[in-house]
Coordinates of C-alpha atoms (C1' of nucleotides) in Angstrom, one line a residue:
Chain A
M1 CA 274.1 -66.1 175.3
L2 CA 271.2 -66.5 172.5
K3 CA 272.4 -69.1 169.7
E4 CA 272.0 -66.5 167.1
E5 CA 274.5 -64.5 168.8
R6 CA 276.8 -67.5 168.7
H7 CA 276.2 -68.1 165.1
K8 CA 277.3 -64.6 164.2
L9 CA 280.5 -64.9 166.5
I10 CA 281.3 -68.0 165.2
L11 CA 280.9 -66.7 161.5
G12 CA 282.9 -63.7 162.2
E13 CA 286.0 -65.7 163.7
V14 CA 285.8 -68.2 160.9
N15 CA 285.8 -65.5 158.2
L16 CA 288.7 -63.8 160.0
H17 CA 291.1 -66.4 160.2
N18 CA 289.8 -68.8 157.3
R19 CA 289.9 -71.8 159.8
V20 CA 289.0 -72.3 163.7
L21 CA 288.8 -75.2 165.7
L22 CA 285.8 -76.4 167.5
S23 CA 287.6 -76.5 170.9
D24 CA 288.6 -72.7 170.5
L25 CA 285.4 -71.5 170.2
G26 CA 284.1 -73.5 172.7
E27 CA 286.4 -72.0 175.1
N28 CA 285.9 -68.5 173.5
L29 CA 282.3 -68.8 173.7
N30 CA 281.9 -70.3 177.2
V31 CA 279.7 -73.3 175.8
S32 CA 280.5 -76.9 175.6
I33 CA 281.9 -78.2 172.4
D34 CA 279.0 -80.2 171.9
T35 CA 276.8 -77.0 171.3
V36 CA 279.7 -75.5 169.4
R37 CA 279.4 -78.4 166.9
R38 CA 275.7 -78.1 166.4
D39 CA 276.1 -74.3 165.6
V40 CA 278.6 -75.3 163.3
K41 CA 276.4 -78.0 161.8
E42 CA 273.8 -75.5 161.3
L43 CA 275.7 -72.8 159.6
D44 CA 277.4 -75.5 157.5
A45 CA 273.6 -76.6 156.2
D46 CA 273.1 -72.9 155.6
R47 CA 276.1 -72.5 153.5
K48 CA 277.5 -70.0 155.7
L49 CA 280.8 -71.9 156.4
K50 CA 282.2 -75.3 155.8
K51 CA 282.8 -78.0 158.9
V52 CA 285.4 -80.0 158.9
H53 CA 286.7 -82.8 161.1
G54 CA 288.0 -80.6 164.2
G55 CA 286.8 -77.2 163.1
A56 CA 285.4 -74.9 160.4
I57 CA 286.5 -73.2 157.5
A58 CA 285.3 -70.1 155.7
T59 CA 283.4 -70.8 152.6
G60 CA 284.8 -68.0 150.7
F61 CA 288.1 -69.6 151.3
L62 CA 287.0 -72.5 148.9
A63 CA 287.4 -72.1 145.3
S64 CA 284.1 -72.0 143.3
N65 CA 284.6 -74.6 140.5
G66 CA 282.7 -72.4 137.6
Q67 CA 281.8 -75.6 135.7
Q68 CA 281.7 -74.5 131.9
A69 CA 280.5 -76.5 129.2
V70 CA 282.3 -78.7 127.5
F71 CA 282.9 -79.2 123.9
L72 CA 281.8 -82.8 122.9
Q73 CA 280.8 -83.4 126.6
N74 CA 279.1 -86.5 125.7
E75 CA 281.9 -88.3 123.7
K76 CA 284.1 -87.0 126.7
Q77 CA 281.8 -88.7 129.4
K78 CA 281.9 -91.8 127.5
I79 CA 285.6 -91.9 127.5
A80 CA 285.8 -91.0 131.0
E81 CA 283.6 -93.9 132.2
K82 CA 285.8 -96.4 130.4
A83 CA 288.8 -94.4 131.8
V84 CA 287.5 -95.1 135.3
S85 CA 286.8 -98.5 135.1
L86 CA 290.4 -99.1 134.8
L87 CA 291.1 -97.7 138.3
K88 CA 291.9 -100.0 141.3
E89 CA 292.4 -99.1 144.8
G90 CA 295.6 -97.8 145.8
Q91 CA 297.0 -97.1 142.4
V92 CA 299.2 -94.3 141.6
I93 CA 297.6 -92.2 138.5
L94 CA 299.3 -89.8 136.2
M95 CA 296.9 -87.4 134.6
S96 CA 297.6 -84.9 132.1
G97 CA 295.3 -82.1 131.4
G98 CA 292.5 -81.3 129.0
T99 CA 288.5 -81.2 129.1
T100 CA 288.6 -84.9 128.5
N101 CA 290.7 -85.5 131.8
L102 CA 288.6 -83.0 133.6
E103 CA 285.5 -85.1 132.5
V104 CA 287.3 -88.3 134.0
V105 CA 287.8 -86.6 137.5
R106 CA 284.2 -86.1 137.5
F107 CA 283.4 -89.9 137.2
F108 CA 285.9 -90.5 139.8
P109 CA 284.7 -93.0 142.3
R110 CA 284.3 -91.1 145.8
K111 CA 285.4 -94.1 147.8
T112 CA 288.2 -95.8 146.7
P113 CA 291.2 -94.2 147.7
L114 CA 293.9 -93.5 145.0
T115 CA 296.8 -91.3 144.6
V116 CA 296.8 -88.9 141.4
L117 CA 299.8 -86.6 140.2
T118 CA 299.1 -83.8 137.7
P119 CA 300.8 -81.2 136.2
S120 CA 297.3 -79.7 135.6
L121 CA 296.0 -76.6 137.5
Q122 CA 292.3 -77.5 136.5
V123 CA 292.6 -81.2 137.2
A124 CA 294.4 -80.8 140.6
T125 CA 291.4 -78.1 141.6
E126 CA 288.8 -80.4 140.6
L127 CA 290.3 -83.4 142.3
L128 CA 290.4 -81.8 145.3
N129 CA 286.6 -82.2 145.8
Y130 CA 287.5 -85.8 146.2
Q131 CA 288.5 -86.6 149.9
N132 CA 289.6 -90.2 148.8
I133 CA 292.1 -88.6 146.6
E134 CA 295.6 -87.8 147.3
V135 CA 296.5 -85.0 145.1
I136 CA 300.2 -84.4 144.2
F137 CA 300.7 -81.2 141.9
L138 CA 303.7 -81.4 139.6
G139 CA 304.9 -77.9 140.1
G140 CA 306.6 -75.6 137.9
R141 CA 306.5 -72.7 135.4
L142 CA 302.6 -72.4 134.4
D143 CA 301.4 -71.7 131.0
H144 CA 298.9 -69.1 131.0
E145 CA 296.6 -70.5 128.4
S146 CA 296.4 -74.4 129.3
K147 CA 296.9 -73.9 133.2
F148 CA 299.6 -76.7 132.7
A149 CA 302.8 -76.9 134.2
I150 CA 305.8 -77.3 131.7
G151 CA 309.5 -77.0 132.0
G152 CA 312.6 -78.5 133.5
T153 CA 311.0 -78.9 137.1
V154 CA 308.1 -80.8 136.1
I155 CA 310.0 -83.1 134.0
H156 CA 312.9 -83.6 136.6
T157 CA 310.2 -84.7 139.2
L158 CA 308.6 -86.8 136.8
S159 CA 311.9 -88.6 136.1
Q160 CA 311.6 -89.7 139.9
I161 CA 308.2 -91.4 139.6
K162 CA 306.6 -94.6 138.4
A163 CA 303.0 -94.5 138.4
D164 CA 300.6 -97.5 137.9
I165 CA 298.8 -95.7 134.8
C166 CA 298.9 -92.6 133.0
F167 CA 295.6 -91.1 131.5
L168 CA 297.0 -88.9 128.6
G169 CA 295.0 -86.1 127.0
T170 CA 295.3 -86.2 123.4
G171 CA 296.3 -83.5 121.2
Y172 CA 296.3 -85.1 117.7
L173 CA 296.8 -89.0 116.7
D174 CA 297.3 -90.5 113.7
P175 CA 298.3 -94.1 112.9
E176 CA 301.2 -93.1 110.9
F177 CA 302.6 -90.2 112.8
G178 CA 301.5 -91.2 116.4
L179 CA 301.0 -88.7 119.0
T180 CA 301.5 -85.2 118.0
E181 CA 301.2 -81.4 119.7
I182 CA 301.1 -77.8 118.8
D183 CA 302.9 -77.0 121.7
W184 CA 307.0 -78.4 122.1
E185 CA 306.9 -77.6 125.9
V186 CA 303.8 -79.9 126.5
V187 CA 305.2 -82.5 124.2
Q188 CA 308.0 -82.4 126.8
V189 CA 306.1 -83.0 130.0
K190 CA 303.8 -85.9 128.3
R191 CA 307.2 -87.8 127.1
A192 CA 308.3 -87.4 130.7
M193 CA 304.8 -88.7 131.8
I194 CA 305.0 -91.6 129.4
T195 CA 308.3 -92.6 130.7
A196 CA 307.0 -92.3 134.3
S197 CA 304.4 -94.7 133.9
K198 CA 303.6 -98.4 133.7
K199 CA 300.9 -98.4 131.4
V200 CA 299.6 -95.5 129.0
A201 CA 296.2 -95.0 128.6
L202 CA 295.5 -92.7 125.8
L203 CA 292.0 -90.2 125.8
C204 CA 291.1 -89.3 122.5
V205 CA 287.7 -88.2 121.1
S206 CA 287.3 -90.1 117.7
N207 CA 287.4 -86.6 115.7
K208 CA 291.1 -86.3 116.5
L209 CA 292.1 -89.5 115.0
F210 CA 293.7 -89.2 111.7
S211 CA 295.2 -85.6 112.5
T212 CA 298.9 -84.5 112.9
Q213 CA 300.6 -81.7 114.1
R214 CA 304.0 -80.1 114.3
Y215 CA 306.0 -82.0 117.6
K216 CA 305.6 -85.4 118.0
T217 CA 305.0 -86.9 121.5
C218 CA 305.7 -90.5 120.7
D219 CA 304.7 -93.6 118.3
L220 CA 301.6 -95.4 118.9
A221 CA 303.6 -98.1 120.4
S222 CA 304.1 -96.4 123.3
V223 CA 300.5 -96.2 124.2
D224 CA 299.0 -99.2 125.9
I225 CA 295.3 -98.3 125.9
L226 CA 293.4 -96.3 123.6
I227 CA 290.4 -95.0 124.9
T228 CA 287.9 -93.5 122.6
E229 CA 283.9 -92.9 122.6
L230 CA 283.6 -95.7 119.9
D231 CA 282.7 -99.3 120.0
P232 CA 286.1 -100.8 120.3
D233 CA 285.1 -102.9 117.1
S234 CA 284.5 -99.8 115.1
K235 CA 286.0 -99.6 111.4
K236 CA 287.7 -96.3 112.2
L237 CA 289.8 -98.0 114.8
D238 CA 291.3 -100.4 112.6
P239 CA 294.7 -98.7 111.7
F240 CA 295.4 -98.4 115.3
K241 CA 294.9 -102.1 116.2
Q242 CA 298.0 -103.3 115.0
D243 CA 300.2 -101.0 117.2
I244 CA 298.2 -100.7 120.5
E245 CA 297.3 -103.5 122.6
T246 CA 294.1 -102.8 123.9
I247 CA 291.3 -100.8 122.7
I248 CA 288.3 -100.0 124.7
Chain B
M1 CA 250.9 -49.7 180.0
L2 CA 249.6 -49.6 176.3
K3 CA 250.9 -52.5 173.9
E4 CA 252.2 -49.6 171.4
E5 CA 254.3 -48.3 174.2
R6 CA 256.0 -51.3 174.7
H7 CA 256.5 -52.0 171.2
K8 CA 258.4 -48.9 171.0
L9 CA 260.4 -49.9 174.0
I10 CA 261.3 -53.2 173.2
L11 CA 262.4 -52.1 169.5
G12 CA 264.6 -49.5 171.4
E13 CA 266.1 -52.1 173.6
V14 CA 266.4 -54.6 170.8
N15 CA 268.4 -51.6 168.4
L16 CA 270.7 -50.7 171.3
H17 CA 271.9 -53.9 172.2
N18 CA 271.6 -55.9 168.9
R19 CA 269.7 -58.5 171.2
V20 CA 267.4 -59.0 174.4
L21 CA 266.2 -61.7 176.1
L22 CA 262.5 -62.1 176.8
S23 CA 262.5 -62.6 180.4
D24 CA 264.6 -59.1 180.7
L25 CA 262.0 -57.4 178.6
G26 CA 259.3 -58.7 180.9
E27 CA 261.3 -57.7 183.9
N28 CA 261.7 -54.2 182.9
L29 CA 258.3 -53.8 181.2
N30 CA 256.4 -55.1 184.4
V31 CA 254.2 -57.4 182.5
S32 CA 254.3 -61.3 182.2
I33 CA 256.6 -63.1 180.0
D34 CA 253.6 -64.3 177.8
T35 CA 252.8 -60.5 177.0
V36 CA 256.2 -59.8 176.0
R37 CA 256.5 -62.8 173.6
R38 CA 253.1 -61.8 171.9
D39 CA 254.8 -58.3 171.6
V40 CA 257.6 -59.7 170.0
K41 CA 255.8 -62.1 167.8
E42 CA 254.1 -59.3 166.5
L43 CA 257.1 -57.3 165.7
D44 CA 258.6 -60.4 163.9
A45 CA 255.8 -60.3 161.9
D46 CA 255.9 -56.9 160.8
R47 CA 259.7 -57.5 160.4
K48 CA 260.7 -55.2 162.9
L49 CA 263.0 -57.5 164.5
K50 CA 263.9 -61.3 164.7
K51 CA 262.5 -63.8 167.2
V52 CA 264.7 -66.3 168.3
H53 CA 264.3 -68.9 171.0
G54 CA 264.5 -67.2 174.2
G55 CA 264.8 -63.4 172.7
A56 CA 265.0 -61.2 169.7
I57 CA 267.8 -59.8 167.6
A58 CA 268.0 -56.6 165.5
T59 CA 267.1 -57.2 161.9
G60 CA 270.3 -55.0 161.2
F61 CA 272.8 -57.2 163.2
L62 CA 271.8 -60.1 161.3
A63 CA 271.8 -58.5 157.9
S64 CA 275.8 -58.1 158.4
N65 CA 276.6 -61.8 158.0
G66 CA 274.5 -61.7 154.6
Q67 CA 277.8 -60.3 153.2
Q68 CA 279.2 -63.4 152.3
A69 CA 281.2 -62.4 149.4
V70 CA 284.6 -61.7 151.1
F71 CA 284.8 -61.0 154.5
L72 CA 286.4 -57.8 155.5
Q73 CA 287.0 -56.9 151.9
N74 CA 287.6 -53.3 152.3
E75 CA 290.2 -54.0 155.0
K76 CA 291.6 -56.4 152.4
Q77 CA 291.5 -54.2 149.5
K78 CA 293.6 -51.3 151.6
I79 CA 296.3 -53.8 152.5
A80 CA 296.4 -55.2 148.7
E81 CA 297.1 -51.5 147.4
K82 CA 299.9 -51.2 150.1
A83 CA 301.4 -54.4 149.1
V84 CA 301.5 -53.5 145.7
S85 CA 303.2 -50.5 145.8
L86 CA 306.2 -52.6 147.1
L87 CA 306.5 -54.3 143.9
K88 CA 309.1 -53.3 141.3
E89 CA 309.7 -54.5 137.9
G90 CA 311.5 -58.1 137.2
Q91 CA 311.3 -58.8 140.8
V92 CA 310.7 -62.5 142.2
I93 CA 307.8 -63.1 144.4
L94 CA 306.6 -65.4 146.7
M95 CA 303.3 -65.7 148.0
S96 CA 301.4 -67.8 149.9
G97 CA 297.6 -68.3 149.9
G98 CA 294.6 -66.9 151.9
T99 CA 292.0 -64.3 150.9
T100 CA 294.4 -61.3 151.5
N101 CA 296.9 -62.4 149.0
L102 CA 294.0 -63.1 146.4
E103 CA 293.1 -59.6 147.3
V104 CA 296.9 -58.8 146.4
V105 CA 296.8 -60.3 142.9
R106 CA 293.8 -58.6 142.1
F107 CA 295.8 -55.4 142.2
F108 CA 298.8 -56.5 140.5
P109 CA 299.7 -54.1 137.7
R110 CA 298.8 -55.4 134.1
K111 CA 302.3 -54.3 132.8
T112 CA 305.0 -54.9 134.9
P113 CA 306.7 -58.1 134.4
L114 CA 306.9 -60.1 137.6
T115 CA 307.8 -63.6 138.5
V116 CA 305.8 -65.2 141.2
L117 CA 306.2 -68.2 142.9
T118 CA 303.2 -69.8 144.9
P119 CA 302.1 -73.1 146.9
S120 CA 298.4 -71.9 146.6
L121 CA 296.5 -73.3 143.9
Q122 CA 294.1 -70.3 144.2
V123 CA 296.6 -67.8 143.8
A124 CA 298.1 -69.4 141.0
T125 CA 294.9 -69.9 139.2
E126 CA 294.1 -66.1 139.6
L127 CA 297.5 -65.2 138.6
L128 CA 297.6 -67.1 135.4
N129 CA 295.2 -64.2 134.0
Y130 CA 298.0 -61.8 134.1
Q131 CA 300.1 -62.2 130.8
N132 CA 303.0 -60.2 132.4
I133 CA 303.5 -62.6 135.1
E134 CA 305.4 -65.6 135.2
V135 CA 303.9 -68.1 137.5
I136 CA 305.6 -70.9 139.1
F137 CA 303.9 -73.0 141.2
L138 CA 305.7 -75.1 143.9
G139 CA 304.5 -78.4 143.4
G140 CA 303.4 -81.0 146.0
R141 CA 300.8 -82.7 148.0
L142 CA 297.7 -80.7 148.2
D143 CA 295.4 -80.0 151.3
H144 CA 292.0 -80.5 150.3
E145 CA 290.8 -77.8 152.2
S146 CA 293.1 -75.0 151.9
K147 CA 294.1 -76.0 148.3
F148 CA 297.4 -75.4 149.6
A149 CA 300.7 -77.4 148.8
I150 CA 302.7 -78.8 151.7
G151 CA 304.9 -81.6 152.7
G152 CA 308.6 -82.3 151.9
T153 CA 308.4 -81.2 148.5
V154 CA 307.3 -77.8 148.5
I155 CA 310.1 -77.1 151.4
H156 CA 312.9 -78.3 149.4
T157 CA 311.8 -76.5 146.3
L158 CA 312.0 -73.6 148.3
S159 CA 315.1 -74.1 150.2
Q160 CA 316.7 -73.6 146.6
I161 CA 315.0 -70.4 146.1
K162 CA 316.2 -66.7 147.1
A163 CA 313.0 -64.5 146.3
D164 CA 313.1 -60.5 146.7
I165 CA 310.1 -60.4 148.5
C166 CA 307.6 -62.9 150.3
F167 CA 303.8 -61.7 150.9
L168 CA 302.8 -63.8 153.7
G169 CA 299.0 -64.0 154.6
T170 CA 299.0 -64.1 158.4
G171 CA 297.4 -66.9 160.5
Y172 CA 297.5 -65.2 164.0
L173 CA 299.9 -62.3 165.2
D174 CA 300.6 -61.4 168.6
P175 CA 303.2 -59.2 169.7
E176 CA 304.4 -61.4 172.5
F177 CA 304.1 -64.8 170.2
G178 CA 305.0 -63.6 167.0
L179 CA 303.3 -65.5 164.2
T180 CA 301.3 -68.4 164.8
E181 CA 299.1 -71.0 162.7
I182 CA 296.6 -73.7 163.6
D183 CA 298.2 -76.2 160.7
W184 CA 301.6 -77.6 161.5
E185 CA 302.1 -78.4 157.8
V186 CA 301.6 -75.1 157.1
V187 CA 303.8 -73.6 159.4
Q188 CA 306.5 -75.8 157.9
V189 CA 306.0 -74.1 154.5
K190 CA 305.6 -70.6 155.9
R191 CA 309.0 -71.1 157.5
A192 CA 310.7 -72.3 154.5
M193 CA 309.0 -69.2 152.7
I194 CA 310.6 -66.8 155.2
T195 CA 314.0 -68.6 154.6
A196 CA 313.8 -68.2 150.8
S197 CA 313.2 -64.3 150.6
K198 CA 315.2 -61.6 151.3
K199 CA 312.3 -59.7 152.7
V200 CA 309.2 -60.8 154.4
A201 CA 306.0 -58.8 154.2
L202 CA 303.1 -59.9 156.4
L203 CA 299.8 -58.8 155.2
C204 CA 297.4 -58.9 158.4
V205 CA 293.9 -57.6 158.9
S206 CA 293.7 -55.5 162.1
N207 CA 291.5 -58.0 163.9
K208 CA 294.0 -60.8 163.7
L209 CA 296.3 -58.6 165.7
F210 CA 296.6 -60.2 169.4
S211 CA 295.7 -63.4 168.6
T212 CA 297.7 -66.8 169.0
Q213 CA 297.4 -70.0 168.1
R214 CA 299.1 -73.5 168.9
Y215 CA 302.0 -73.9 166.5
K216 CA 304.4 -71.0 165.9
T217 CA 305.9 -69.8 162.4
C218 CA 308.2 -67.3 163.6
D219 CA 309.1 -63.9 166.0
L220 CA 308.1 -60.9 164.9
A221 CA 312.1 -60.0 164.1
S222 CA 311.5 -62.2 160.9
V223 CA 309.2 -59.8 159.6
D224 CA 310.8 -56.9 157.7
I225 CA 307.4 -55.2 156.6
L226 CA 303.9 -55.2 158.2
I227 CA 301.1 -54.3 156.1
T228 CA 297.8 -53.9 157.9
E229 CA 294.5 -51.6 156.6
L230 CA 295.2 -49.1 159.6
D231 CA 297.1 -45.7 159.6
P232 CA 300.9 -46.8 160.5
D233 CA 300.7 -44.3 163.0
S234 CA 297.8 -46.0 164.8
K235 CA 298.0 -46.7 168.3
K236 CA 296.9 -50.6 168.0
L237 CA 300.3 -51.0 166.1
D238 CA 302.6 -49.8 169.0
P239 CA 303.4 -53.2 170.5
F240 CA 304.8 -54.2 167.2
K241 CA 306.9 -50.9 166.4
Q242 CA 309.8 -52.3 168.6
D243 CA 310.3 -55.4 166.5
I244 CA 309.0 -54.9 163.1
E245 CA 311.2 -52.5 160.9
T246 CA 308.7 -51.3 158.5
I247 CA 304.7 -50.7 159.4
I248 CA 302.9 -49.5 156.6
Chain C
dT1 C1' 299.7 -100.8 164.2
dT2 C1' 298.2 -98.0 169.1
dT3 C1' 296.7 -94.1 171.0
dT4 C1' 294.4 -89.8 170.6
dT5 C1' 291.1 -86.8 169.2
dT6 C1' 286.8 -85.9 167.3
dC7 C1' 281.6 -87.5 166.0
dT8 C1' 277.7 -89.3 166.5
dT9 C1' 274.1 -90.7 169.0
dG10 C1' 270.8 -91.4 172.8
dC11 C1' 269.7 -89.5 177.0
dA12 C1' 268.3 -86.1 180.7
dT13 C1' 267.5 -81.7 182.5
dA14 C1' 266.1 -77.1 181.9
dA15 C1' 264.5 -73.3 179.6
dA16 C1' 261.2 -71.7 176.2
dT17 C1' 256.9 -72.4 173.4
dT18 C1' 252.4 -73.2 172.2
dG19 C1' 247.6 -73.4 172.8
dG20 C1' 243.8 -73.5 175.6
dC21 C1' 241.5 -71.4 179.1
dA22 C1' 240.1 -67.6 182.5
dT23 C1' 239.8 -63.0 183.6
dA24 C1' 239.8 -58.2 182.9
dT25 C1' 239.5 -54.2 180.3
dA26 C1' 238.1 -51.7 176.6
dT27 C1' 235.0 -51.2 172.5
dT28 C1' 230.5 -51.3 170.1
dA29 C1' 225.5 -51.9 169.7
dT30 C1' 221.2 -51.7 171.5
Chain D
dA1 C1' 223.0 -47.4 180.8
dT2 C1' 223.5 -52.2 179.6
dA3 C1' 224.3 -56.1 177.3
dA4 C1' 227.2 -58.2 173.9
dT5 C1' 231.6 -58.5 171.5
dA6 C1' 236.4 -58.0 171.0
dT7 C1' 241.1 -57.3 172.9
dA8 C1' 244.6 -57.9 176.1
dT9 C1' 246.7 -60.2 179.5
dG10 C1' 248.1 -63.8 182.8
dC11 C1' 248.1 -68.3 183.9
dC12 C1' 248.9 -73.3 183.0
dA13 C1' 250.0 -78.1 181.3
dA14 C1' 252.0 -80.3 177.0
dT15 C1' 255.1 -79.9 173.7
dT16 C1' 259.4 -78.4 171.7
dT17 C1' 264.2 -76.6 171.6
dA18 C1' 268.6 -75.9 173.8
dT19 C1' 272.5 -78.0 176.1
dG20 C1' 275.4 -80.7 178.3
dC21 C1' 277.1 -85.6 179.5
dA22 C1' 278.4 -90.0 178.0
dA23 C1' 279.7 -94.2 175.4
dG24 C1' 280.7 -96.3 171.3
dA25 C1' 282.0 -95.2 166.2
dA26 C1' 285.1 -93.0 163.2
dA27 C1' 289.0 -90.4 162.0
dA28 C1' 293.6 -88.4 162.5
dA29 C1' 297.7 -88.7 164.5
dA30 C1' 301.8 -91.0 166.4

DNA sequence: TTTTTTCTTGCATAAATTGGCATATATTAT
DNA sequence: ATAATATATGCCAATTTATGCAAGAAAAAA
C-alpha cells in the first residue's frame, strides 16, 4: 500500500469519528503502529488533523478561536503581565470574564500546572489551548451577550469552592462607591466569586477608575490587590490606597 | 510501443484505480521500471497525475481531501434538518457535542423559544447566537481535546434533569454492540444524558454504522429515534429496525 | 506511588530513486 | 546514403525513502 493511500484512509477515519486510536488504525491498515504514527505525524504537520497522545483528532472538531482586536489592548496586556506574575504552581484560580481576563489567559505560563475555574465561555475556550491547565467551567444559564454563566447554579457551585486567588474583571470602580456593575445577575456571580477566594485581584484599566453604575458588587475593602496598567505610585491611584492593601 | 501510447495507458490505469504501482505498470506495459518511472515523472510535471514513492495517484483522488471544512457536511446537514423537525416550542433539549450537533444548531429555528442544555463548549457558543434559546451549560472539568465537560459534576447535574429530547452525536454504532465510544469519560456523560431525557435521538452519519469501539454507551433499545442522512427505507438500516422504534 | 501504554530515537533492512553511462532507435543535416 | 545529432531505453551503483524493531523516556492510567 502506498503511503498516500494510507494518509487518505486515515483522514477519512479521523474526520468520520472525530477521534481515532493509532492502534486501531494500524490494525485496519495492516501496518505497524510505527508507520501509522509517522503517517499521523506528517498529516499533523500538514494541519490535516491533530495528533494527540495515542491517537488523532479531526481539525474541524477543534474550535477556531477567532482572535479579534481588543480595545485598549496595550493597557490590558500590561495588566495581564502583572496578573500572571502572581501565579504559583498548583494554585486554584477563579477568573471572571471580560477582555482583560482574556488577555491574562494569553500571558499564562505554558508549563506551570494550574487549575482555573471560570463562568466565562470565552475564557474557558481560550484556556483549553493550555495543556498544563485544568479548566473547570462553572456551568449554568448563559447570558447571550456576555457569554457568561449566571444564575443560581453558578452561585451554588461557587459556594462550595475556596480558590487561592480570584482575577476579577472590573465593570466600574470608584474609591467611594467601590465596584459596581450594569447587570444585576453579574453582580451576584461576582459576589459569589469574591466569597469563594482567599485573595481577590481586581484587573482594571485606568479609565474605568472613578466611574460608577447601578448595582454594587462590593466595597474596595473586599479587594486585596488592584492591578492597573499604571505605575503603582501614580497619583491617580492615591484615592484607592487607603482601602486596598496592595496595588501593582 | 510509443511513449505517448504508454502515457495514455498509464493515465487510464491511474484514473481507473486511483492509484498504481510503478512495478505493476512496468510489467503490464512490458518495459523496464526505469521507463515507467520516466513516464510518470513527465505526467506528474504535466499535472496529469501525482507521482509518489513507489507509484502514482490520480489527482482527482487527492483533491477530495482538500475539502477540509466539515467532512461529510452534506450528510450532516440532511441529518440536521431531520433533527430540527422534531423540535416543538418550549421544549427542553439536551445536546451532546460533535460536528453533527453543531450542524443541528445551525438549522435551529430563529423564533421558537427553546431551552438547551449541553456539556459542549462549542455547541453552547454556537447557541448563544440565537436570542430565542435559553442556553444552559452543564459545567465541570473540560476535556482539552473535545472541549466537552466531563466528570462527576456534569453527571450529577444531569441526574437532576428530565429533558424532553436528547440529541446524541454518535461515536460508533453497530446493530449488535449498540453505541460505543473511545473515551470512557464521554461514555459516562452520554449515559447520564440518556437517563436524563424522555426521548433519545441518535444522530449518525451512515458511514459510522457497523463500527464499534472499546467502551459501550448503551444498547440500541435505549435509542428512540435514529436519524441518518439515508432514506428510512434504505436496506442499510434494516438491521437496526428491530430494536429502534423510529428511524427517520 | 507503581504499572501500563505510548513516544522517541536509533538502527537495520528492503525497496525505490537518482544520475551516469551505454546502447539502440529516430531524426536531421550534409 | 552517410554522418552527426537527438531521443528513448535499459542497466548499474550510490543514495534516499519507507518500514519495522527494540530500548529507554515520557505520559497516562491504576
